[in-house]
Amino acid sequence: MTILRDEHPNLRDCDGTIKFCSRVKSLITAMNCRTPANALKPGNAMWKSIESFLQFLEEWEAEAKDKKDNFEFITEQTCYGLKVSLKGALEICNYLVSECNFKYLMTARLNQFYF
């Protein structure tokens, strides 16, 4: 989309979509770490991606509740589930690192459909 933005007139105002896709891509990467190099550790880039997405989700939810008029938002259940999953991953990682002497958490192991 970034590449085609300048070439197609209908994509000139797609910065918000590009930013959203980038956020989601970062979150997926953070929540699917399979190697120690990309593993979740308190304060690292993966940790910050999850925190950033949680903050974005809170802001999006608040804005949707304020505007109410045709402002699209995910379902309440999806929002709640995302928050629980993301906060849970951070809490599990923090516990394992601080209490169990783990160095990191490979978040792919938390997923239900791990391959």
XYZ file of C-alpha atoms in Angstrom:
115
model
C 0.000 0.000 0.000
C 2.870 2.340 0.806
C 4.428 1.699 -2.586
C 1.197 2.228 -4.515
C 0.036 5.254 -2.531
C 1.776 7.716 -4.847
C 0.733 5.910 -8.021
C -2.991 5.472 -7.433
C -5.261 8.458 -6.703
C -7.603 6.454 -4.453
C -4.723 5.562 -2.114
C -3.433 9.077 -1.471
C -5.172 9.286 1.908
C -4.313 5.834 3.256
C -1.809 6.793 5.983
C -4.169 5.679 8.750
C -4.605 2.267 7.165
C -0.860 1.899 6.684
C -0.257 2.791 10.333
C -2.946 0.340 11.497
C -1.491 -2.485 9.384
C 1.954 -1.726 10.776
C 0.629 -1.891 14.364
C -1.074 -5.216 13.725
C 2.039 -6.625 12.034
C 4.159 -5.602 15.051
C 1.664 -7.189 17.417
C 1.565 -10.446 15.452
C 5.363 -10.561 15.465
C 5.477 -9.933 19.217
C 2.853 -12.574 19.985
C 4.416 -15.263 17.764
C 8.047 -15.237 18.869
C 9.653 -18.638 18.332
C 13.330 -17.855 18.870
C 15.300 -16.407 21.783
C 16.457 -13.524 19.581
C 12.874 -12.263 19.197
C 11.508 -13.449 22.527
C 9.492 -11.290 24.888
C 11.449 -9.663 27.725
C 10.326 -6.823 29.983
C 11.095 -3.552 28.249
C 12.320 -4.934 24.907
C 10.906 -4.061 21.470
C 8.369 -6.911 21.556
C 7.173 -5.814 24.996
C 6.807 -2.237 23.759
C 4.837 -3.405 20.704
C 2.309 -5.120 22.952
C 2.078 -2.128 25.298
C 1.697 0.207 22.340
C -1.123 -1.877 20.885
C -2.894 -1.983 24.258
C -2.687 1.807 24.465
C -3.952 2.133 20.887
C -6.843 -0.212 21.686
C -7.813 1.849 24.755
C -7.721 5.087 22.746
C -9.696 3.585 19.869
C -12.326 2.234 22.264
C -12.663 5.577 24.064
C -12.976 7.462 20.783
C -15.600 5.032 19.508
C -17.649 5.467 22.685
C -17.424 9.263 22.451
C -18.461 9.531 18.817
C -21.098 6.788 18.700
C -22.224 7.941 15.227
C -21.071 5.362 12.696
C -17.620 5.104 14.265
C -16.531 1.553 13.649
C -14.970 -0.474 16.416
C -14.417 -4.153 17.077
C -16.990 -6.001 19.163
C -16.873 -5.626 22.920
C -16.033 -9.321 23.313
C -13.156 -9.096 20.831
C -11.774 -6.021 22.570
C -11.996 -7.694 25.971
C -10.395 -10.886 24.663
C -7.521 -8.966 23.081
C -6.877 -7.029 26.281
C -6.918 -10.191 28.401
C -4.579 -12.032 26.027
C -2.104 -9.177 25.672
C -2.038 -8.198 29.345
C -1.816 -11.877 30.253
C 1.238 -12.355 28.037
C 2.955 -9.381 29.687
C 2.080 -10.600 33.184
C 3.215 -14.169 32.481
C 6.489 -12.906 31.048
C 7.059 -10.563 33.973
C 6.369 -13.365 36.465
C 8.625 -15.864 34.699
C 11.493 -13.383 34.438
C 11.233 -11.933 37.949
C 10.156 -14.983 39.964
C 11.355 -18.030 38.036
C 14.669 -16.775 36.652
C 13.608 -17.128 33.022
C 15.509 -14.944 30.580
C 12.608 -14.524 28.168
C 9.276 -15.910 26.980
C 8.724 -17.280 23.486
C 5.160 -16.077 23.047
C 4.295 -18.567 20.298
C 4.053 -21.140 23.104
C 1.069 -19.245 24.523
C -0.951 -19.630 21.338
C -3.678 -22.216 21.115
C -2.710 -23.232 17.593
C 1.042 -23.570 17.925
C 2.666 -25.344 14.978
